[in-house]
mmCIF file of C-alpha atoms and ligand atoms in Angstrom:
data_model
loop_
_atom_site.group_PDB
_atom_site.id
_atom_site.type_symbol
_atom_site.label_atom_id
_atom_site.label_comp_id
_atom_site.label_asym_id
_atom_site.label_seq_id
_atom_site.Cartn_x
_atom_site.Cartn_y
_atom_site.Cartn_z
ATOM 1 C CA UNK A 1 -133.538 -134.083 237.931
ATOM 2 C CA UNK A 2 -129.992 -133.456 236.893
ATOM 3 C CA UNK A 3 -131.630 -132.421 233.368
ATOM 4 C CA UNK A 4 -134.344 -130.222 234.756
ATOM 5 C CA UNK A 5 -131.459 -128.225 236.771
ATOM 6 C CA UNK A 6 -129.144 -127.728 233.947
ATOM 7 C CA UNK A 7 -132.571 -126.774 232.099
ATOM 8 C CA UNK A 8 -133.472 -124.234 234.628
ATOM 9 C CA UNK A 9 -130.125 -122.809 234.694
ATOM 10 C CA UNK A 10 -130.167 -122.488 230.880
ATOM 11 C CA UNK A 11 -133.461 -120.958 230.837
ATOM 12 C CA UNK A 12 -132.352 -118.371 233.787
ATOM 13 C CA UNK A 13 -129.613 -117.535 231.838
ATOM 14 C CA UNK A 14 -131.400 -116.705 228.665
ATOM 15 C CA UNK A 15 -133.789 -114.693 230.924
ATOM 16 C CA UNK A 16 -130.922 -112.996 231.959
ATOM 17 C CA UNK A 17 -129.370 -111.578 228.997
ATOM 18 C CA UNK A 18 -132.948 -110.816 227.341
ATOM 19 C CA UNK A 19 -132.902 -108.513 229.901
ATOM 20 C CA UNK A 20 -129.564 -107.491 229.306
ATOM 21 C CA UNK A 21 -129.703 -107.188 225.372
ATOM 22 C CA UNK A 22 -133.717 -107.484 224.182
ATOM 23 C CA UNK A 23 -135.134 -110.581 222.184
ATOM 24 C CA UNK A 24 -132.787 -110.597 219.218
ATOM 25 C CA UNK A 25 -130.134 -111.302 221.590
ATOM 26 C CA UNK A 26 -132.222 -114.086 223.352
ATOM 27 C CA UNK A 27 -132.478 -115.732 220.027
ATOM 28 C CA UNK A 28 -128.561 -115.282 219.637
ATOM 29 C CA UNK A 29 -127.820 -116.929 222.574
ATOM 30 C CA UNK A 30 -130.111 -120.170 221.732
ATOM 31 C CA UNK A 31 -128.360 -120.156 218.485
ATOM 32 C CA UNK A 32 -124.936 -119.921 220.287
ATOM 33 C CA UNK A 33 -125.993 -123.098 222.884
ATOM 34 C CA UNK A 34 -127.638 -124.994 220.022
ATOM 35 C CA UNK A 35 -124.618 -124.425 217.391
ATOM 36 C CA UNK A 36 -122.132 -125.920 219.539
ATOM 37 C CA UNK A 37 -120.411 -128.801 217.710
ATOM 38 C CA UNK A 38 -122.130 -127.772 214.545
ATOM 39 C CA UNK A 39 -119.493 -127.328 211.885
ATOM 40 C CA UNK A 40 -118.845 -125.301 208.882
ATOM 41 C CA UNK A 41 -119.005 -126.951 205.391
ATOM 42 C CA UNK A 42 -117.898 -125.932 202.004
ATOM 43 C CA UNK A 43 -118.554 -127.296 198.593
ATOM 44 C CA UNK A 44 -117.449 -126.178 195.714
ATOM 45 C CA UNK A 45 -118.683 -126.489 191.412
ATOM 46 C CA UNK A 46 -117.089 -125.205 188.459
ATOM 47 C CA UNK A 47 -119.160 -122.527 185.965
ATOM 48 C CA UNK A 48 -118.636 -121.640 182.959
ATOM 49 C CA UNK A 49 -119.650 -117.438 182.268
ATOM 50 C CA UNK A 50 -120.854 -116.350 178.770
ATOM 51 C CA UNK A 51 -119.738 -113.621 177.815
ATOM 52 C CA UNK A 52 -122.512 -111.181 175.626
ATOM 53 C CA UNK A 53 -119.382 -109.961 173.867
ATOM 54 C CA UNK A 54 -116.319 -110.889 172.711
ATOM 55 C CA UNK A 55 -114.120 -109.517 175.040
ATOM 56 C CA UNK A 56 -110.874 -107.536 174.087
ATOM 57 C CA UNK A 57 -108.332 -105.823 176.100
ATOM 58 C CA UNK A 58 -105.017 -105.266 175.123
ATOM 59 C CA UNK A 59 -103.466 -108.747 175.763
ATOM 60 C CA UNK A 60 -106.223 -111.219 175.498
ATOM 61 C CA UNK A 61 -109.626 -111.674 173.537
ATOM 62 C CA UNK A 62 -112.382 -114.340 174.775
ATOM 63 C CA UNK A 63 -115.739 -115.326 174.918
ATOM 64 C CA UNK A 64 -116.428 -117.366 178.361
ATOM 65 C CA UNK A 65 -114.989 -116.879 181.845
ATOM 66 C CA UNK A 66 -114.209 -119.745 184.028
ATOM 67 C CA UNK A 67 -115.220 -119.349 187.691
ATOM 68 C CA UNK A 68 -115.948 -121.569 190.482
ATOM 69 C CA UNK A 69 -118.922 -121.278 192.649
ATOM 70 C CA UNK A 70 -119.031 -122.449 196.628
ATOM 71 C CA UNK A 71 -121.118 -122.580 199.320
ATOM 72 C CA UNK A 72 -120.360 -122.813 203.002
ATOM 73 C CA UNK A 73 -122.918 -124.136 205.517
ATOM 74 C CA UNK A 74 -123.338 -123.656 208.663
ATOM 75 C CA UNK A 75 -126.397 -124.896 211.143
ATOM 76 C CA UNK A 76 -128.681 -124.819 208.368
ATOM 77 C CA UNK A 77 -127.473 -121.523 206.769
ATOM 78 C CA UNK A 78 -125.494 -121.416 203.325
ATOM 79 C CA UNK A 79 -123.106 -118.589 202.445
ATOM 80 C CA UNK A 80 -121.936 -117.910 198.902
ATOM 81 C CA UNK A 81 -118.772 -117.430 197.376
ATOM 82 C CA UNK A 82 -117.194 -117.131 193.815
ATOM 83 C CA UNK A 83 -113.689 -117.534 192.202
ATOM 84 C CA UNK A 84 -113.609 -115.867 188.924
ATOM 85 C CA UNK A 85 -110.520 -116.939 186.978
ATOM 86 C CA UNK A 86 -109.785 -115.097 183.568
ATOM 87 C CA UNK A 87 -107.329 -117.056 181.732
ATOM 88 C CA UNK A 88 -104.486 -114.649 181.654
ATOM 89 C CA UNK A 89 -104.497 -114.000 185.797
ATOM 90 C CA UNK A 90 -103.215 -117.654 185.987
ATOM 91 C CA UNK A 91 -105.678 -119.715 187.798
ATOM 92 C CA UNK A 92 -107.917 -122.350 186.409
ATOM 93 C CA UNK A 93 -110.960 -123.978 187.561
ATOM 94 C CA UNK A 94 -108.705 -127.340 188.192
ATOM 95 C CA UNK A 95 -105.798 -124.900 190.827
ATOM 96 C CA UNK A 96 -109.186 -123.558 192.377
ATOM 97 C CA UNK A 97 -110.404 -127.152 192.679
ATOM 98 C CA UNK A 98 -107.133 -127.609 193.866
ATOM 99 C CA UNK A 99 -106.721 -125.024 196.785
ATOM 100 C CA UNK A 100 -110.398 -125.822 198.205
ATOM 101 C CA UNK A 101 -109.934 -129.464 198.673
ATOM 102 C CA UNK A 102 -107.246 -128.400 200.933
ATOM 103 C CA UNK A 103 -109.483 -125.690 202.701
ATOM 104 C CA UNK A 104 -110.943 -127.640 206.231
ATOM 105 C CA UNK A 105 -112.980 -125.088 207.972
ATOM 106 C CA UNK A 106 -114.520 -127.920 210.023
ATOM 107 C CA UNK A 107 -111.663 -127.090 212.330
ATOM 108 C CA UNK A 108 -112.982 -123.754 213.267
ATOM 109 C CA UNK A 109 -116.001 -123.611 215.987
ATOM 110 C CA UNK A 110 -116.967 -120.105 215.351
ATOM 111 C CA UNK A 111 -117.790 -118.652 211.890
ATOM 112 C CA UNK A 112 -117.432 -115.452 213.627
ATOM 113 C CA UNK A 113 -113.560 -115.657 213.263
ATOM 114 C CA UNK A 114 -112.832 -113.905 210.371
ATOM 115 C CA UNK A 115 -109.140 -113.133 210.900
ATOM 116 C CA UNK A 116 -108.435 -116.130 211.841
ATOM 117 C CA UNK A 117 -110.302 -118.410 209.608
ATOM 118 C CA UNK A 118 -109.032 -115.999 206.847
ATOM 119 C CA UNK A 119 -105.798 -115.986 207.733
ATOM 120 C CA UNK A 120 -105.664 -119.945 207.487
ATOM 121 C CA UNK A 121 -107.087 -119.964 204.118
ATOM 122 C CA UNK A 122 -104.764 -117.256 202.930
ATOM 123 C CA UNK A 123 -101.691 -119.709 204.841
ATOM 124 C CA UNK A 124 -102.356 -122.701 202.538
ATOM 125 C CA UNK A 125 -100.828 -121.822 199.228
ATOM 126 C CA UNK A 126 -99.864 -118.799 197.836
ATOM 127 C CA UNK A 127 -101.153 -117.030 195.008
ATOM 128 C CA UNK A 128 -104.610 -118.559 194.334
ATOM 129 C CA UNK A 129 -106.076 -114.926 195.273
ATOM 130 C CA UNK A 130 -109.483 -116.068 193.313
ATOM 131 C CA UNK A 131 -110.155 -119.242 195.155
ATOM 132 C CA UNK A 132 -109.322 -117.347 198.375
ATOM 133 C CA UNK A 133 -111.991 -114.883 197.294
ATOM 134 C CA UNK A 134 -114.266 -117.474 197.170
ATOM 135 C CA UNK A 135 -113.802 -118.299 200.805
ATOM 136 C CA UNK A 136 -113.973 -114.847 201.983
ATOM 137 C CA UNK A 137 -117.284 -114.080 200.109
ATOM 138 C CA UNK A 138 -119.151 -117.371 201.207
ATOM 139 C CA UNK A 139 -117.890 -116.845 204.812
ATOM 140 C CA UNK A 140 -118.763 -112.809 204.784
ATOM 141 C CA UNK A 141 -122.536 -113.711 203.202
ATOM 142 C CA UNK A 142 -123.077 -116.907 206.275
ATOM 143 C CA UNK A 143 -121.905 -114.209 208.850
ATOM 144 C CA UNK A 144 -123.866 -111.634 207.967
ATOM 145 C CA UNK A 145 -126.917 -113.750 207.480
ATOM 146 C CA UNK A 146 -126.252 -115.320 211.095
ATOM 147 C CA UNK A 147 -126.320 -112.035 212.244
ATOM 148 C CA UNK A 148 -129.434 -110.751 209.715
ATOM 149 C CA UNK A 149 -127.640 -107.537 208.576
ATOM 150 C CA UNK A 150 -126.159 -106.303 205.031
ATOM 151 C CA UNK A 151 -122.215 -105.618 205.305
ATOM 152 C CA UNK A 152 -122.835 -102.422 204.370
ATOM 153 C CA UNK A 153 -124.771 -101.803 207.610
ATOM 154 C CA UNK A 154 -121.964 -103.758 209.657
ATOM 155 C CA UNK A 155 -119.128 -101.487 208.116
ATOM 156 C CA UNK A 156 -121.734 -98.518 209.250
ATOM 157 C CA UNK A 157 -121.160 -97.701 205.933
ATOM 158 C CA UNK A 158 -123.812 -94.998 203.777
ATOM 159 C CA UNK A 159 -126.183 -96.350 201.636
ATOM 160 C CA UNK A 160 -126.583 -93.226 199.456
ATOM 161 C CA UNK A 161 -123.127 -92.792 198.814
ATOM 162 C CA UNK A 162 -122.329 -95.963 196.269
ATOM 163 C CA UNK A 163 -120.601 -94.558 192.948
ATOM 164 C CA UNK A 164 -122.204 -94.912 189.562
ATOM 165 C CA UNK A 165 -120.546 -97.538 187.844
ATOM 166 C CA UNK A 166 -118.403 -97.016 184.590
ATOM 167 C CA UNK A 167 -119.727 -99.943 181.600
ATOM 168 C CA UNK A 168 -116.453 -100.932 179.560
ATOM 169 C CA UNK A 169 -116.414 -100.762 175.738
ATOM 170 C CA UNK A 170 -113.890 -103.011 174.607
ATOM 171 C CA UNK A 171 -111.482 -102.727 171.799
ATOM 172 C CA UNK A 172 -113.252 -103.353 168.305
ATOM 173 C CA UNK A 173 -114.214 -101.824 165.353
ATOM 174 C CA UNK A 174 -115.566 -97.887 165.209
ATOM 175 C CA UNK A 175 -118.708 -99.736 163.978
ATOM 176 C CA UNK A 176 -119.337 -102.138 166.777
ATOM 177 C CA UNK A 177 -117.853 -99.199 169.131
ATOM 178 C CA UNK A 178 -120.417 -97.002 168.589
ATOM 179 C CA UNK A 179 -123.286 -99.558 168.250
ATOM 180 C CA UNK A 180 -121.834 -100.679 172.061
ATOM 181 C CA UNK A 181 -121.620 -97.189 172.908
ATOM 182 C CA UNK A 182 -125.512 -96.779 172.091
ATOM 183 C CA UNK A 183 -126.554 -99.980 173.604
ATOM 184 C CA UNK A 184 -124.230 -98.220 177.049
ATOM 185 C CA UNK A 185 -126.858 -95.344 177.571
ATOM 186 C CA UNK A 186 -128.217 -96.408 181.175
ATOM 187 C CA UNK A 187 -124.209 -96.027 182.369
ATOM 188 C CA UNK A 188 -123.418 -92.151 182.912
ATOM 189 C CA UNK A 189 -119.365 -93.293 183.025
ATOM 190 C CA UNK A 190 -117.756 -95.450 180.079
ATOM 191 C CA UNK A 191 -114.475 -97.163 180.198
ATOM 192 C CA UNK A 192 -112.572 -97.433 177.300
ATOM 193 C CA UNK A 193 -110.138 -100.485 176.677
ATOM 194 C CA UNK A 194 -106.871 -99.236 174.902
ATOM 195 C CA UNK A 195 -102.836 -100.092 174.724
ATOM 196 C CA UNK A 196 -103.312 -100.950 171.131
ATOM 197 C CA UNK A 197 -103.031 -99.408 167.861
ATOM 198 C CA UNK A 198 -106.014 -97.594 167.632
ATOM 199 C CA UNK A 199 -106.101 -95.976 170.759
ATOM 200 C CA UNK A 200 -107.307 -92.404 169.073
ATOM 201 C CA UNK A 201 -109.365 -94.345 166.856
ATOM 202 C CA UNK A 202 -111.614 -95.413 169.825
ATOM 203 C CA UNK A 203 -111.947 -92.428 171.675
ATOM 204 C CA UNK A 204 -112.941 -90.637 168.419
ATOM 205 C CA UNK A 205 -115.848 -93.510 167.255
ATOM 206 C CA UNK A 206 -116.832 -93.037 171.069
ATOM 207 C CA UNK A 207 -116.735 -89.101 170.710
ATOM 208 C CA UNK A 208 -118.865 -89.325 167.799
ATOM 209 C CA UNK A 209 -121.923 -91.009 169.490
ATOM 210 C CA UNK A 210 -121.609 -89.164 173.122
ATOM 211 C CA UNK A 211 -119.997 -86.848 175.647
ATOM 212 C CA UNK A 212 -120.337 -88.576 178.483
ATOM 213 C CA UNK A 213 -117.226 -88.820 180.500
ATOM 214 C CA UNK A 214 -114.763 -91.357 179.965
ATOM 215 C CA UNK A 215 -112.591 -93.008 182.000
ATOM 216 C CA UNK A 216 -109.355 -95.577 180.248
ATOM 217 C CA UNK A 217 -107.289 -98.511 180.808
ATOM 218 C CA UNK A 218 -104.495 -98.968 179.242
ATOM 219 C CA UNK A 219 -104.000 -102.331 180.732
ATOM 220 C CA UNK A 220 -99.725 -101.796 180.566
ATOM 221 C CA UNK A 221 -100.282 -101.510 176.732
ATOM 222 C CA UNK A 222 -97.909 -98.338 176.415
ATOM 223 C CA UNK A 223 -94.640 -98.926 176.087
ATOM 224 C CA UNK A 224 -92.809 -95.408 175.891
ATOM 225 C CA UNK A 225 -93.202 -93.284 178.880
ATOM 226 C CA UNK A 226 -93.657 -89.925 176.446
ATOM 227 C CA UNK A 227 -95.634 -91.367 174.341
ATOM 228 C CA UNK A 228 -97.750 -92.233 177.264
ATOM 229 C CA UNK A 229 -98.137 -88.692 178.818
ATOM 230 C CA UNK A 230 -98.964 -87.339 175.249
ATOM 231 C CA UNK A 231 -101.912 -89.879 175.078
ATOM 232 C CA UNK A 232 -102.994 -88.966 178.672
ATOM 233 C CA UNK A 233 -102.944 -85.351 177.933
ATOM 234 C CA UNK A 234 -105.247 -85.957 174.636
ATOM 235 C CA UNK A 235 -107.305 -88.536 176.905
ATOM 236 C CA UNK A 236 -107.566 -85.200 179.278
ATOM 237 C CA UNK A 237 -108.841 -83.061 176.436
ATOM 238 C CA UNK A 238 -111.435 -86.090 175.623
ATOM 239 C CA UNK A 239 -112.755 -85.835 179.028
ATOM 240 C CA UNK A 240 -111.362 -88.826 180.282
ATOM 241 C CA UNK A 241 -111.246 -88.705 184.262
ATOM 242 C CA UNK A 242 -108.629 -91.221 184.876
ATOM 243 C CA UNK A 243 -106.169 -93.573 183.543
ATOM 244 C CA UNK A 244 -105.032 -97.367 184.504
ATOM 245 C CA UNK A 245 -102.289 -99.129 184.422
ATOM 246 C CA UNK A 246 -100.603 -96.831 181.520
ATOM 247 C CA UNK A 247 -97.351 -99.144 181.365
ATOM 248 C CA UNK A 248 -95.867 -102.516 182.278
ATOM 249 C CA UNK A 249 -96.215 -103.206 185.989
ATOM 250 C CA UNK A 250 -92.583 -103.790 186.064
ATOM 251 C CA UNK A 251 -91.439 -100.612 184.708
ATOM 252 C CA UNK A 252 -91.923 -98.605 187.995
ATOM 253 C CA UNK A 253 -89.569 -95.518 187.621
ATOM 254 C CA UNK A 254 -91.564 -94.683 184.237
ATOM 255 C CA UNK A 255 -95.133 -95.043 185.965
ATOM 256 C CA UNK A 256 -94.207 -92.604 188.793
ATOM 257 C CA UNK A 257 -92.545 -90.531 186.334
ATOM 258 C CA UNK A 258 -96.274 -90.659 184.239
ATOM 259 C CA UNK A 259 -97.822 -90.083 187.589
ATOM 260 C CA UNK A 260 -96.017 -87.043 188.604
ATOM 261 C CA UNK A 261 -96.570 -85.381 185.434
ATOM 262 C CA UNK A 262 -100.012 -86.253 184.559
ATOM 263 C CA UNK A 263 -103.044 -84.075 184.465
ATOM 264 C CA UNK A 264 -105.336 -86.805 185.897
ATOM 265 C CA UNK A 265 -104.955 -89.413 188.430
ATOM 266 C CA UNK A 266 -102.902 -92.723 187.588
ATOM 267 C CA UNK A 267 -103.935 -95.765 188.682
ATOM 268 C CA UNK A 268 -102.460 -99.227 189.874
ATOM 269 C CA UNK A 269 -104.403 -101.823 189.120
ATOM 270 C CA UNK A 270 -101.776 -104.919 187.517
ATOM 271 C CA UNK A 271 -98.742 -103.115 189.556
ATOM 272 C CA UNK A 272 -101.508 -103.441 192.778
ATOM 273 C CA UNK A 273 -102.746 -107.075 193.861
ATOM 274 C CA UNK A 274 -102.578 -106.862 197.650
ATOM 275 C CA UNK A 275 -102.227 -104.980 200.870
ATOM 276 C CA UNK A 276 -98.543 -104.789 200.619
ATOM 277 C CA UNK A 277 -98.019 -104.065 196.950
ATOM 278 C CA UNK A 278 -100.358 -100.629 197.976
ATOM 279 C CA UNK A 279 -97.689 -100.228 200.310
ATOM 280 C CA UNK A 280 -95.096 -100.473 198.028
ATOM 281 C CA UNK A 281 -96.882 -98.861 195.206
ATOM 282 C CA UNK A 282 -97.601 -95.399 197.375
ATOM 283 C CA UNK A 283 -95.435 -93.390 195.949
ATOM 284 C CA UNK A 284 -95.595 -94.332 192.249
ATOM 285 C CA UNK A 285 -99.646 -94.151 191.832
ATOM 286 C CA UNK A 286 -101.996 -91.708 192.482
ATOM 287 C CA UNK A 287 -104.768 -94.004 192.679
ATOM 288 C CA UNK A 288 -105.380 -97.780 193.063
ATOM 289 C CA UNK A 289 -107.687 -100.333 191.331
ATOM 290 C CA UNK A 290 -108.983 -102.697 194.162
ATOM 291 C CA UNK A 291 -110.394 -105.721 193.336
ATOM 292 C CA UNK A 292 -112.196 -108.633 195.018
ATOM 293 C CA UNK A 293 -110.207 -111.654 192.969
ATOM 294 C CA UNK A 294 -107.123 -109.612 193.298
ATOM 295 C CA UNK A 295 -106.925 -109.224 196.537
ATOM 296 C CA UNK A 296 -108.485 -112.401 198.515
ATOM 297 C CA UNK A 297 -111.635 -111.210 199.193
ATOM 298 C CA UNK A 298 -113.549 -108.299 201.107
ATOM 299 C CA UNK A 299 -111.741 -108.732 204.430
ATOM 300 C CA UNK A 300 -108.133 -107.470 202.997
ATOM 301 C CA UNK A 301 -110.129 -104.861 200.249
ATOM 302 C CA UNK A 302 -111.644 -103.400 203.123
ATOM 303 C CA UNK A 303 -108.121 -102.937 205.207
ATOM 304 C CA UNK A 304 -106.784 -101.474 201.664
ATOM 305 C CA UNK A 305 -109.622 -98.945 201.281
ATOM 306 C CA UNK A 306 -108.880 -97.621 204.532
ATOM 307 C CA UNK A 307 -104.943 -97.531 204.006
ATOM 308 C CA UNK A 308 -105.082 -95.915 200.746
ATOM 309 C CA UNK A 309 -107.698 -93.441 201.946
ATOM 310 C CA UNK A 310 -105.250 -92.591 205.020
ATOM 311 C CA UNK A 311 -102.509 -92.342 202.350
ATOM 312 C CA UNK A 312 -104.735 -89.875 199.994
ATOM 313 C CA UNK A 313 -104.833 -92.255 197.434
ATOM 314 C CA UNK A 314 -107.786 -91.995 195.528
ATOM 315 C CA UNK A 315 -109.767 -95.824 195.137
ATOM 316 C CA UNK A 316 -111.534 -97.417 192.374
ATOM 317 C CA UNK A 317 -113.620 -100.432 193.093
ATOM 318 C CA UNK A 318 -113.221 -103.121 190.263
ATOM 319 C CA UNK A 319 -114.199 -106.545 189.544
ATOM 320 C CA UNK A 320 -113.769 -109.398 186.519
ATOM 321 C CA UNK A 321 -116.709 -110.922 184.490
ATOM 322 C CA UNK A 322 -118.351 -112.099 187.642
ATOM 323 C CA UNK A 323 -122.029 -113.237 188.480
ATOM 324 C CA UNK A 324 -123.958 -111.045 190.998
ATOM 325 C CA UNK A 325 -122.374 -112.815 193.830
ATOM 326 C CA UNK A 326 -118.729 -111.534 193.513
ATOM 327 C CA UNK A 327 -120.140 -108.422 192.309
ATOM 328 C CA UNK A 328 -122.562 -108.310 195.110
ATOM 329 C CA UNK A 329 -119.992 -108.629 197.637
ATOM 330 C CA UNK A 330 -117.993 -105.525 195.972
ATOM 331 C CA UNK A 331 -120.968 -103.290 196.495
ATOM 332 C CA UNK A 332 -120.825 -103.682 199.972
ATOM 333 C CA UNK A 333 -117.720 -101.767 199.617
ATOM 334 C CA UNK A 334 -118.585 -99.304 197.318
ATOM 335 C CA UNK A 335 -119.877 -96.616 199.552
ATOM 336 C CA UNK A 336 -116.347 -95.943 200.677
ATOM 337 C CA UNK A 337 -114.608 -95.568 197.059
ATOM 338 C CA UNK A 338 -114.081 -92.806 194.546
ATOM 339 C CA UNK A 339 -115.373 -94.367 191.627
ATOM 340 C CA UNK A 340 -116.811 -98.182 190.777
ATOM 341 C CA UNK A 341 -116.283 -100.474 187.836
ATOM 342 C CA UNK A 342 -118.854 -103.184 188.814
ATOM 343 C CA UNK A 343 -120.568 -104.098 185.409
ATOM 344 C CA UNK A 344 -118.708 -107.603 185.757
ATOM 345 C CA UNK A 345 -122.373 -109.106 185.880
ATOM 346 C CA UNK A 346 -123.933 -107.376 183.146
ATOM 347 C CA UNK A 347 -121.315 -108.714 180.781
ATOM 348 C CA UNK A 348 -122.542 -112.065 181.152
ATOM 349 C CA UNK A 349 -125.489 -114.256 179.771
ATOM 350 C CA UNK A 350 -125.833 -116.517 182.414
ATOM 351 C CA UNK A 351 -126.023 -115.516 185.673
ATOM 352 C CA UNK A 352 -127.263 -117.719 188.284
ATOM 353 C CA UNK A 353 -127.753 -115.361 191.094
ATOM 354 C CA UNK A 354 -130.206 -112.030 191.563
ATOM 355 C CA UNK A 355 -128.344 -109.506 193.992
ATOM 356 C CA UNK A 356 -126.977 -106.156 194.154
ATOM 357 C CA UNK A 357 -128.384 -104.303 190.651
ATOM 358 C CA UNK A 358 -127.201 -101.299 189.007
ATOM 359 C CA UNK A 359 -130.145 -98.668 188.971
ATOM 360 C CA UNK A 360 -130.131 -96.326 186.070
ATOM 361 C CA UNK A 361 -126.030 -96.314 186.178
ATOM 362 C CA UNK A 362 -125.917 -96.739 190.063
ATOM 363 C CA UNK A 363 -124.685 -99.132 192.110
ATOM 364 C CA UNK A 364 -127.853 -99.684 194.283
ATOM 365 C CA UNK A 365 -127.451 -101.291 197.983
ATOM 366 C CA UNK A 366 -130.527 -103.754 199.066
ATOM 367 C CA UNK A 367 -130.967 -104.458 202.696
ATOM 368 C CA UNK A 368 -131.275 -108.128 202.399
ATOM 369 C CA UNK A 369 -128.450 -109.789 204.868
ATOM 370 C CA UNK A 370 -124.791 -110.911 204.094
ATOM 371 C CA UNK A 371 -123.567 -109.849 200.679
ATOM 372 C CA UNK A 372 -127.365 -109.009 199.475
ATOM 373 C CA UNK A 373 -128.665 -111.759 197.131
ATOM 374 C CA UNK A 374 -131.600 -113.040 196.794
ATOM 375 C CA UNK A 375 -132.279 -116.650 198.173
HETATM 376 MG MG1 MG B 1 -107.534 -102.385 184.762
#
């Protein structure tokens, strides 16, 4: 009797707020009554990322990127998530294996909770950006599956408005420069790798096969701040749009000196992990480089997009050799930024997801729900 009551009431109250809301929010609402006690849970496996080429910048050179895939399940649901740890960022699969075994989301009721549950993960250790990424992603693609709607939609965000992503040509030989440059002709941006020796010698073997525009990193490879603005004004006669990260991080007077007297915007991406290094970093850059594994995940990129747009600081959208999950979960982003750099997933051989795709040099939005893969 007792049953058929609290049944009745249940049933009233559903009847209720379909009335209220429609069907979808009938369905909610059984979810809500039949999730209660159901817990979230995460799991987590190292990956190992070939790359298709050697990969050069001005510090490093490799062939493989370590990252760590998770999932985090919820009343029947997974979410996915990625850490992608390039050696010389400082994390490892075994710190990442590390952090997560210390990550217990079963204490949280309500997936929903984003701040919170975020702010918990970022509370456990510091650093460990990657791994806290990983969290972020998984927990942003179980939300918006729960609630069947891209992020893109849920940030009322425009579809048509993603950026064509730049394709990066590595430092190398003129030879294998131009033969990358050839195999590049989908991408209607290129990003050149420099900070090295040859710096001229690249944008010339480059020149020599197309006039696409360019944009550079200099990935804190210049060490002399006029030597610097003469390469940025012959980058600006090469039709190069931008440049990043033209000197050490640490030598801050120099890079707002660059910045001030540059003919084309300057951006932070080393100098600029976080919210509060943007904050810092206002007045010395004219642009930032945002990225996912930089910055703890889509949560905190999406409160820095909006700050450096109120601040009239121009954003570019980034990523690391990633699979189509990471780089998935950028694109829901991408509408809002000045230019993307989100070929992370078309560096690689192996990549165990199908999600957001690049479209004849475009970052292209599907409407499937959460962070837009395929499963
Ligand atoms: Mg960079």
């Amino acid at each position: 009797m007792k049953q058929n009551r609290r049944n009745f009431i249940k049933s009233t109250f559903l009847v209720t707020l379909a009335s209220m809301f429609g069907i979808r929010e009938i369905y909610s609402a059984k979810n809500i009554i039949r999730n209660k006690g159901t817990k979230m849970k995460l799991r987590f496996k190292p990956y190992t990322l070939e790359l298709k080429h050697t990969f050069t910048v001005a510090v490093s050179s490799r062939k493989t990127t370590p990252v760590m895939l998770i999932e985090i399940e919820y009343d029947g649901i997974i979410g996915y998530g990625e850490a992608s740890m390039p050696p010389y960022l400082g994390e490892t699969q075994e710190t990442a294996s590390s952090f997560l075994s210390k990550v217990n989301l079963e204490q949280f009721d309500d997936p929903f909770e984003l701040e919170k549950i975020l702010e918990y993960i970022d509370s456990i250790d510091k650093k460990n950006t990657a791994a806290k990424a990983s969290v972020d992603i998984a927990l942003h693609d179980l939300v918006g599956k729960l609630l069947n709607k891209p992020w893109y939609k849920l940030w009322g965000l425009d579809k048509s408005k993603t950026p064509y992503t730049s394709f990066t040509i590595g430092i190398d030989t003129p030879e294998i420069v131009r033969q990358k440059v050839r195999e590049a002709e989908e991408f209607k941006i290129l990003k050149v790798k420099l900070g090295r020796q040859n710096d001229k010698e690249m944008i010339e073997a480059i020149r020599s096969v197309t006039d696409k525009p360019l944009t550079a990193d200099a990935n804190q490879g210049w060490k002399d701040k006029h030597y610097a603005l003469d390469m940025i004004h012959y980058l600006k006669e090469n039709n190069v749009i931008y440049i990043e990260q033209p000197m050490p991080k640490e030598m801050i007077d120099e890079n707002a000196w660059i910045t001030q007297n540059s003919p084309i915007p300057v951006l932070g991406d080393e100098s600029i992990q976080r919210l509060d290094d943007l904050i810092k970093m206002k007045d010395v850059y004219s642009g930032v480089v945002i990225k996912l594994m930089k910055c703890t995940g889509m949560r905190e990129a999406y409160k820095m997009i909006n700050l450096a747009k109120s601040l009239g600081i121009k954003v570019m959208l980034g990523c690391m050799t990633e699979t189509s999950c990471a780089i998935s979960a950028a694109a829901q982003l991408s509408p809002m930024v000045d230019w993307g750099d989100l070929d992370g997933a078309l560096l690689i051989k192996n990549d165990p997801f199908d999600g957001i795709k690049v479209i004849d040099g475009k970052v292209t939005l599907n409407d499937f729900p959460g962070i837009g893969l395929k499963s």
